[in-house]
PDB file of C-alpha atoms in Angstrom:
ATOM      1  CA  UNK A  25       0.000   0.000   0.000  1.00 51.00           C
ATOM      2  CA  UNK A  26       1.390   3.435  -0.945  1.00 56.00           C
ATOM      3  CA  UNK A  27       2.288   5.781   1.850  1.00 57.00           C
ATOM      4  CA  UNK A  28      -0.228   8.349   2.172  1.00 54.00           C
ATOM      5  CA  UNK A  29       1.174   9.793   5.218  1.00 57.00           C
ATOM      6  CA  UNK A  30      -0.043  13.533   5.393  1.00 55.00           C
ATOM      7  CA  UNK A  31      -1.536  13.614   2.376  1.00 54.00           C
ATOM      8  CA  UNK A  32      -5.034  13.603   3.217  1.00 52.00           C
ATOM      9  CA  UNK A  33      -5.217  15.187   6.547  1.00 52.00           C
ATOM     10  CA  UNK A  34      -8.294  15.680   6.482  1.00 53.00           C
ATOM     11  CA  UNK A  35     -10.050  12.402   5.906  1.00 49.00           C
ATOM     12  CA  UNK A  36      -7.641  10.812   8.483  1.00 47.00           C
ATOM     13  CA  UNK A  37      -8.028  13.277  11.251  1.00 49.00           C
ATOM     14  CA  UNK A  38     -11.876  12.143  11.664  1.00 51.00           C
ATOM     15  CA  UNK A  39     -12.194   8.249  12.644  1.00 53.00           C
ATOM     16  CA  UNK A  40      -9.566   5.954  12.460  1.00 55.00           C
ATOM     17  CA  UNK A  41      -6.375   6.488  10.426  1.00 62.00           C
ATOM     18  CA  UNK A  42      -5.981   3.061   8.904  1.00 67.00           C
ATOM     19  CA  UNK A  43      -9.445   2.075   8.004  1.00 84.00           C
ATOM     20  CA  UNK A  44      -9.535   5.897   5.785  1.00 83.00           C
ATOM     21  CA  UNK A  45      -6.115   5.210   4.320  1.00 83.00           C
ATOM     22  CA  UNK A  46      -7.696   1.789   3.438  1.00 86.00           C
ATOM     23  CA  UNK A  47     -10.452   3.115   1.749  1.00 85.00           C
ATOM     24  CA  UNK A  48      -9.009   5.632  -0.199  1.00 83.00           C
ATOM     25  CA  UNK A  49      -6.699   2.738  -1.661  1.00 83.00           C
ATOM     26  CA  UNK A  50      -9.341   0.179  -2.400  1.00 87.00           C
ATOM     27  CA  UNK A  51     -11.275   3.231  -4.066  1.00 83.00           C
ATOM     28  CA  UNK A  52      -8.319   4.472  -5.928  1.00 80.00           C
ATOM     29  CA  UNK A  53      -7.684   0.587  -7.003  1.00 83.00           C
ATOM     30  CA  UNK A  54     -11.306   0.202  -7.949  1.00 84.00           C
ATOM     31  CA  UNK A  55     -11.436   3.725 -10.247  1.00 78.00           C
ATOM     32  CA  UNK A  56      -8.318   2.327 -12.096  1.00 78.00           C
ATOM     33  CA  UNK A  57      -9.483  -0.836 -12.651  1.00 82.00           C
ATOM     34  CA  UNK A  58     -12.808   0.771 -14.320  1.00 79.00           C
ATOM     35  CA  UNK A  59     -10.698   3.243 -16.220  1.00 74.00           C
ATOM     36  CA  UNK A  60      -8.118   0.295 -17.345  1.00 77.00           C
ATOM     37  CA  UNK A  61     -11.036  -1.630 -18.572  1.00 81.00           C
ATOM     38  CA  UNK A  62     -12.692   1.232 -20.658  1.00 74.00           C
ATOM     39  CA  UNK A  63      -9.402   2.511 -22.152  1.00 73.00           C
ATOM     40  CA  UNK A  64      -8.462  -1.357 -22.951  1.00 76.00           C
ATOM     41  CA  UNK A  65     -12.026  -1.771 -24.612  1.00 74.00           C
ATOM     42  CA  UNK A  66     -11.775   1.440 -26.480  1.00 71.00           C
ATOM     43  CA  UNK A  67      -8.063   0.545 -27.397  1.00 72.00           C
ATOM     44  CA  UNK A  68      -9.393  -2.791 -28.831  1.00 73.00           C
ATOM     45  CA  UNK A  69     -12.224  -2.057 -30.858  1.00 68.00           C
ATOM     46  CA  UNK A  70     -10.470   0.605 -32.475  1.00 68.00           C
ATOM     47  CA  UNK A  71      -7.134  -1.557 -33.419  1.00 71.00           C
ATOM     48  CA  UNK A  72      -9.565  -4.553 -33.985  1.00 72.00           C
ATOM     49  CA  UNK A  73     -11.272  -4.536 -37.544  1.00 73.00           C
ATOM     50  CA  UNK A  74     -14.273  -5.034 -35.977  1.00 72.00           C
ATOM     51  CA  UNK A  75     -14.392  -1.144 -35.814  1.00 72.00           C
ATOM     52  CA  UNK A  76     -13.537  -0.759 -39.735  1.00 74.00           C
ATOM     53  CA  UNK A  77     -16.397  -3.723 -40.494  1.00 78.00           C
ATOM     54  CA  UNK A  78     -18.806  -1.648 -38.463  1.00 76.00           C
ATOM     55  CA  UNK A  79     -17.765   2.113 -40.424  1.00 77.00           C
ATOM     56  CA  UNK A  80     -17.660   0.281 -43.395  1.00 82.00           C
ATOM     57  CA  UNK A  81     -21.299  -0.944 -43.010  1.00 82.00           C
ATOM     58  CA  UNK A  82     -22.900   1.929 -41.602  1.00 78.00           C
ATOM     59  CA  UNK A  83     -21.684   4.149 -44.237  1.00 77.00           C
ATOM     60  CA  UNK A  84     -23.448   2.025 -47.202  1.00 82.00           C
ATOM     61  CA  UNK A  85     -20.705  -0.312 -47.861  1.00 82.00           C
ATOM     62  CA  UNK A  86     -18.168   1.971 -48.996  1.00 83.00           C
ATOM     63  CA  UNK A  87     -14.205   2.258 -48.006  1.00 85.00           C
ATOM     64  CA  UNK A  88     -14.433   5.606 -48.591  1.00 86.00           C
ATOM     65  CA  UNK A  89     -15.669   6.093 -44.766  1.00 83.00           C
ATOM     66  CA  UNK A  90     -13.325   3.686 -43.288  1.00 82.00           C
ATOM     67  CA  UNK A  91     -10.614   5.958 -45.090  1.00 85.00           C
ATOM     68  CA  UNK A  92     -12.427   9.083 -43.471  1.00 85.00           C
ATOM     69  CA  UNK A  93     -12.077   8.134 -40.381  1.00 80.00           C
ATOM     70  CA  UNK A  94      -8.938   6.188 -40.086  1.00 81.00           C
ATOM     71  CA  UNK A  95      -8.084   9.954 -41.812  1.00 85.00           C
ATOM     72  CA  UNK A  96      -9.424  11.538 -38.551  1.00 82.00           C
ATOM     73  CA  UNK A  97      -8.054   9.434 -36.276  1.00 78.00           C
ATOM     74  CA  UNK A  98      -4.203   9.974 -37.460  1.00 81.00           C
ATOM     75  CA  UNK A  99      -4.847  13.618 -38.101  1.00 84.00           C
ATOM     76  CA  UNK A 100      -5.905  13.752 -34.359  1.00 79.00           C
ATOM     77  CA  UNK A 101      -3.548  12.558 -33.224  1.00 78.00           C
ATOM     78  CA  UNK A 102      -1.025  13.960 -35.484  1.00 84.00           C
ATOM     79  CA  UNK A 103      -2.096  17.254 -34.125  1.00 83.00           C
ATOM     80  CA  UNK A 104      -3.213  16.462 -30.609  1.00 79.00           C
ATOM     81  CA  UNK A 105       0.359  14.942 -29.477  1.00 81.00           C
ATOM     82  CA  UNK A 106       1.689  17.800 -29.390  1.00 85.00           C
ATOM     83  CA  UNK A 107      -0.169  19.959 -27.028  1.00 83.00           C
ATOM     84  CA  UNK A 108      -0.567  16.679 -24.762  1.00 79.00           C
ATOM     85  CA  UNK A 109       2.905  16.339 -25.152  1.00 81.00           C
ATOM     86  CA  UNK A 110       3.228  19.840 -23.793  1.00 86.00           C
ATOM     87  CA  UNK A 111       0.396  19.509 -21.164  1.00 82.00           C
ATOM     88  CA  UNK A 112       1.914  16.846 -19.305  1.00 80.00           C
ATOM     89  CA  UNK A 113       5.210  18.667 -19.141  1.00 86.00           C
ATOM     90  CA  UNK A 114       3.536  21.792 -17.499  1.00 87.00           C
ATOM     91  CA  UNK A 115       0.355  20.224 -15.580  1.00 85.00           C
ATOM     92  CA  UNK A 116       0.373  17.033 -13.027  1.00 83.00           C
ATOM     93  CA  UNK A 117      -0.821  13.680 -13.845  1.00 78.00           C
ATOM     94  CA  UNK A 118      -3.407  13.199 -11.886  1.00 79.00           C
ATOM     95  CA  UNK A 119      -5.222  16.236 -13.164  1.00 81.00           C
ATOM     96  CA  UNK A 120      -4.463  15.272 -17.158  1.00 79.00           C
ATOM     97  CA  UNK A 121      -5.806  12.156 -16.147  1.00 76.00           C
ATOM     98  CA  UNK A 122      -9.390  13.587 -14.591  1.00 78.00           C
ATOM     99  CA  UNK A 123      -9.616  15.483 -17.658  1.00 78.00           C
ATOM    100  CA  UNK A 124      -8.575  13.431 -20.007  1.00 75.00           C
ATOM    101  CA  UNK A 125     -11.079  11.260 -18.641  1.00 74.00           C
ATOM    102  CA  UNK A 126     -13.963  13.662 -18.581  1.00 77.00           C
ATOM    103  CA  UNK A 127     -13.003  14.381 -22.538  1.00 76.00           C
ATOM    104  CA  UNK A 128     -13.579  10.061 -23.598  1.00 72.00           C
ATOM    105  CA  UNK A 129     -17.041  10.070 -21.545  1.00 72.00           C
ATOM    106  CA  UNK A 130     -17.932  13.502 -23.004  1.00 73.00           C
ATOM    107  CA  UNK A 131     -16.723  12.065 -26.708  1.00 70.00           C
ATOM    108  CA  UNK A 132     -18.358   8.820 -26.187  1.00 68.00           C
ATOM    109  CA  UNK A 133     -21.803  10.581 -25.016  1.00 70.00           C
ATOM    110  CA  UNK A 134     -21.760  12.213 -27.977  1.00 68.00           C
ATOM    111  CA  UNK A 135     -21.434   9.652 -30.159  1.00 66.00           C
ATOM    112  CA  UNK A 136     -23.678   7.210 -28.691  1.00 67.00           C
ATOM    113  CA  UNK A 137     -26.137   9.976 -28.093  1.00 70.00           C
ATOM    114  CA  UNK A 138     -26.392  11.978 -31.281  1.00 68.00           C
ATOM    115  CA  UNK A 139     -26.411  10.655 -34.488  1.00 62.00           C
ATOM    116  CA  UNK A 140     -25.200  13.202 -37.724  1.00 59.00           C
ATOM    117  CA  UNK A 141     -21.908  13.419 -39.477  1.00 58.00           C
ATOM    118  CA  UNK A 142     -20.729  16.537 -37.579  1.00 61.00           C
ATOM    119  CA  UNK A 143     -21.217  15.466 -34.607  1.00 59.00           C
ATOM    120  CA  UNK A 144     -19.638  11.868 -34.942  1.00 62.00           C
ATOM    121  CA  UNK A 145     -16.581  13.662 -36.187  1.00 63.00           C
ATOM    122  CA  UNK A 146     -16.274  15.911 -33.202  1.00 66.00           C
ATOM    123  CA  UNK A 147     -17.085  13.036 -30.599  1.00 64.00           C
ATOM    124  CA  UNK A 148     -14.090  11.262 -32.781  1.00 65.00           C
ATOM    125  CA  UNK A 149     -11.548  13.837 -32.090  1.00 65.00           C
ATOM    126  CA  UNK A 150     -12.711  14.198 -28.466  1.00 66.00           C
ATOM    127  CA  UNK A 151     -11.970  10.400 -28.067  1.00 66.00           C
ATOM    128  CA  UNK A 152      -8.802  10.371 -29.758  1.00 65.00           C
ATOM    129  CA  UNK A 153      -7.565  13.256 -27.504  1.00 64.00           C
ATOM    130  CA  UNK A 154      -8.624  11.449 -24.571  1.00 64.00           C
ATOM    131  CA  UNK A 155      -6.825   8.348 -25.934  1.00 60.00           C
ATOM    132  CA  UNK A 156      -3.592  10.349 -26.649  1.00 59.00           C
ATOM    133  CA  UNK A 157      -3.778  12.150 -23.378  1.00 59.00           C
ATOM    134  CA  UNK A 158      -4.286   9.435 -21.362  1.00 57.00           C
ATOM    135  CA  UNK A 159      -1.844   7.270 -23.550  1.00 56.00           C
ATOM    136  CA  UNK A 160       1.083  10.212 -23.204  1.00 55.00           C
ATOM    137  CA  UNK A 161       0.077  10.237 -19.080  1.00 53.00           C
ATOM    138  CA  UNK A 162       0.149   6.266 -18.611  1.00 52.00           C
TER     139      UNK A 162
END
């Protein structure tokens, strides 16, 4: 278990020291676990071609949307390595990481949620900065 001595003085001043130290381990295990899982998942459908069987369905059978979006994705991250490059060497971890995290469920909310063109390719380059940031952090 990591040291955590001072670190939360507040949540260990009230109760018992251990059993708070305890549970802000198991909760930070459990929250990484989650996140693990989803960036994994994520990860694997889009390396998979599962993900270009599914583009190249939904858009009528045509390779010209797998190319659009496999065009998105590297021009995402083409641009978007750079500023996360930067943001990592100015800001701390853990915070890249919250955001980072708020960016995939905001991208993935949009995508799942709303279905037209623009707003598929915007939920695309919210999830590929999330990936990149959270790749670049990890």
């Amino acid at each position: 278990m990591p040291d955590t001595e001072g670190v939360y003085p507040p949540l260990l001043t009230s109760g018992g020291r251990g059993d708070a130290k305890q549970r802000i381990c198991e909760r930070n295990r459990r929250l990484m676990m989650v996140t693990t899982f989803m960036y994994a998942l994520i990860m694997s459908i889009e390396n998979s071609g599962i993900f270009d069987a599914y583009i190249y369905i939904v858009g009528g059978e045509r390779n010209t949307e797998v190319g659009l979006v496999a065009s998105i994705f590297g021009a995402a991250s083409l641009v978007l390595a750079m500023p996360a490059g930067w943001l990592i060497d100015h800001y701390s971890r853990a915070r890249l990481l919250k955001i980072g995290s708020v960016v995939l469920t905001a991208a993935l909310v949009l995508y799942f949620v709303w279905k037209s063109t623009g707003v598929d390719i915007c939920g695309l380059l919210l999830l590929r900065y999330g990936v990149v940031t959270d790749n670049l952090v990890l």
